[in-house]
């Protein structure tokens, strides 16, 4: 377990050095330029297109998308 954490930290440091950042958290509003909505679900008290769940985080290299985030978004009823 400790070895996996060391590898994970090394990868994260390398991404930071290369200016690669992750994005997409539950609660944000989905942007079609950044997010791929894999599913739509209806939950009360949530905004239209609010991210409910993140399957895969997205990644940016400087201002370019290198992987879109795969998310579940809210569909207002």
PDB file of C-alpha atoms in Angstrom:
ATOM      1  CA  UNK A   1       0.000   0.000   0.000  1.00  0.00           C
ATOM      2  CA  UNK A   2       2.821   2.374   0.858  1.00  0.00           C
ATOM      3  CA  UNK A   3       4.554   1.653  -2.466  1.00  0.00           C
ATOM      4  CA  UNK A   4       1.368   2.466  -4.417  1.00  0.00           C
ATOM      5  CA  UNK A   5       1.086   5.806  -2.587  1.00  0.00           C
ATOM      6  CA  UNK A   6       4.697   6.647  -3.489  1.00  0.00           C
ATOM      7  CA  UNK A   7       4.038   5.869  -7.166  1.00  0.00           C
ATOM      8  CA  UNK A   8       0.801   7.891  -7.120  1.00  0.00           C
ATOM      9  CA  UNK A   9       2.583  10.888  -5.561  1.00  0.00           C
ATOM     10  CA  UNK A  10       5.382  10.655  -8.125  1.00  0.00           C
ATOM     11  CA  UNK A  11       2.866  10.605 -11.011  1.00  0.00           C
ATOM     12  CA  UNK A  12       0.963  13.583  -9.553  1.00  0.00           C
ATOM     13  CA  UNK A  13       4.206  15.546  -9.153  1.00  0.00           C
ATOM     14  CA  UNK A  14       5.148  14.773 -12.761  1.00  0.00           C
ATOM     15  CA  UNK A  15       1.729  15.963 -13.976  1.00  0.00           C
ATOM     16  CA  UNK A  16       2.140  19.177 -11.987  1.00  0.00           C
ATOM     17  CA  UNK A  17       5.607  19.734 -13.472  1.00  0.00           C
ATOM     18  CA  UNK A  18       4.167  19.213 -16.978  1.00  0.00           C
ATOM     19  CA  UNK A  19       1.245  21.600 -16.244  1.00  0.00           C
ATOM     20  CA  UNK A  20      -1.358  18.836 -16.581  1.00  0.00           C
ATOM     21  CA  UNK A  21      -4.373  19.461 -14.353  1.00  0.00           C
ATOM     22  CA  UNK A  22      -7.458  17.397 -13.629  1.00  0.00           C
ATOM     23  CA  UNK A  23     -10.976  18.762 -13.539  1.00  0.00           C
ATOM     24  CA  UNK A  24     -14.561  17.767 -12.796  1.00  0.00           C
ATOM     25  CA  UNK A  25     -16.112  17.456  -9.372  1.00  0.00           C
ATOM     26  CA  UNK A  26     -19.690  16.659  -8.342  1.00  0.00           C
ATOM     27  CA  UNK A  27     -21.678  19.878  -7.943  1.00  0.00           C
ATOM     28  CA  UNK A  28     -20.113  21.678 -10.909  1.00  0.00           C
ATOM     29  CA  UNK A  29     -22.199  22.485 -13.987  1.00  0.00           C
ATOM     30  CA  UNK A  30     -21.338  20.293 -16.988  1.00  0.00           C
ATOM     31  CA  UNK A  31     -19.695  22.034 -19.945  1.00  0.00           C
ATOM     32  CA  UNK A  32     -20.059  20.194 -23.290  1.00  0.00           C
ATOM     33  CA  UNK A  33     -16.542  21.346 -24.239  1.00  0.00           C
ATOM     34  CA  UNK A  34     -15.077  19.535 -21.222  1.00  0.00           C
ATOM     35  CA  UNK A  35     -17.528  16.823 -20.179  1.00  0.00           C
ATOM     36  CA  UNK A  36     -19.093  13.766 -21.793  1.00  0.00           C
ATOM     37  CA  UNK A  37     -22.437  13.063 -20.140  1.00  0.00           C
ATOM     38  CA  UNK A  38     -22.736   9.281 -20.089  1.00  0.00           C
ATOM     39  CA  UNK A  39     -26.048   9.281 -18.213  1.00  0.00           C
ATOM     40  CA  UNK A  40     -28.776  11.655 -17.083  1.00  0.00           C
ATOM     41  CA  UNK A  41     -30.511  11.230 -13.752  1.00  0.00           C
ATOM     42  CA  UNK A  42     -33.152  13.308 -12.027  1.00  0.00           C
ATOM     43  CA  UNK A  43     -32.484  14.388  -8.432  1.00  0.00           C
ATOM     44  CA  UNK A  44     -34.534  16.947  -6.543  1.00  0.00           C
ATOM     45  CA  UNK A  45     -32.738  20.016  -5.261  1.00  0.00           C
ATOM     46  CA  UNK A  46     -30.070  19.885  -7.972  1.00  0.00           C
ATOM     47  CA  UNK A  47     -29.615  22.299 -10.886  1.00  0.00           C
ATOM     48  CA  UNK A  48     -30.049  21.381 -14.565  1.00  0.00           C
ATOM     49  CA  UNK A  49     -26.820  19.806 -15.925  1.00  0.00           C
ATOM     50  CA  UNK A  50     -25.218  19.704 -12.465  1.00  0.00           C
ATOM     51  CA  UNK A  51     -22.646  16.921 -12.227  1.00  0.00           C
ATOM     52  CA  UNK A  52     -23.931  14.208  -9.896  1.00  0.00           C
ATOM     53  CA  UNK A  53     -21.187  11.623 -10.332  1.00  0.00           C
ATOM     54  CA  UNK A  54     -17.772  11.467 -12.019  1.00  0.00           C
ATOM     55  CA  UNK A  55     -16.799   8.200 -13.746  1.00  0.00           C
ATOM     56  CA  UNK A  56     -13.460   9.512 -15.068  1.00  0.00           C
ATOM     57  CA  UNK A  57     -11.815  12.846 -14.333  1.00  0.00           C
ATOM     58  CA  UNK A  58     -10.855  15.014 -17.261  1.00  0.00           C
ATOM     59  CA  UNK A  59      -7.384  16.398 -17.872  1.00  0.00           C
ATOM     60  CA  UNK A  60      -6.099  19.645 -19.348  1.00  0.00           C
ATOM     61  CA  UNK A  61      -2.625  20.375 -20.671  1.00  0.00           C
ATOM     62  CA  UNK A  62      -2.350  24.125 -20.258  1.00  0.00           C
ATOM     63  CA  UNK A  63      -5.608  25.182 -21.992  1.00  0.00           C
ATOM     64  CA  UNK A  64      -6.102  22.079 -24.158  1.00  0.00           C
ATOM     65  CA  UNK A  65      -8.348  19.170 -23.248  1.00  0.00           C
ATOM     66  CA  UNK A  66      -6.400  15.912 -23.378  1.00  0.00           C
ATOM     67  CA  UNK A  67      -9.244  13.819 -21.940  1.00  0.00           C
ATOM     68  CA  UNK A  68     -12.874  14.764 -21.467  1.00  0.00           C
ATOM     69  CA  UNK A  69     -14.434  13.977 -18.112  1.00  0.00           C
ATOM     70  CA  UNK A  70     -17.073  11.248 -18.138  1.00  0.00           C
ATOM     71  CA  UNK A  71     -19.952  12.236 -15.863  1.00  0.00           C
ATOM     72  CA  UNK A  72     -23.560  11.706 -14.815  1.00  0.00           C
ATOM     73  CA  UNK A  73     -25.599  14.919 -14.959  1.00  0.00           C
ATOM     74  CA  UNK A  74     -28.897  16.028 -13.463  1.00  0.00           C
ATOM     75  CA  UNK A  75     -31.966  16.351 -15.660  1.00  0.00           C
ATOM     76  CA  UNK A  76     -34.510  18.705 -14.134  1.00  0.00           C
ATOM     77  CA  UNK A  77     -37.994  17.258 -14.330  1.00  0.00           C
TER      78      UNK A  77
END
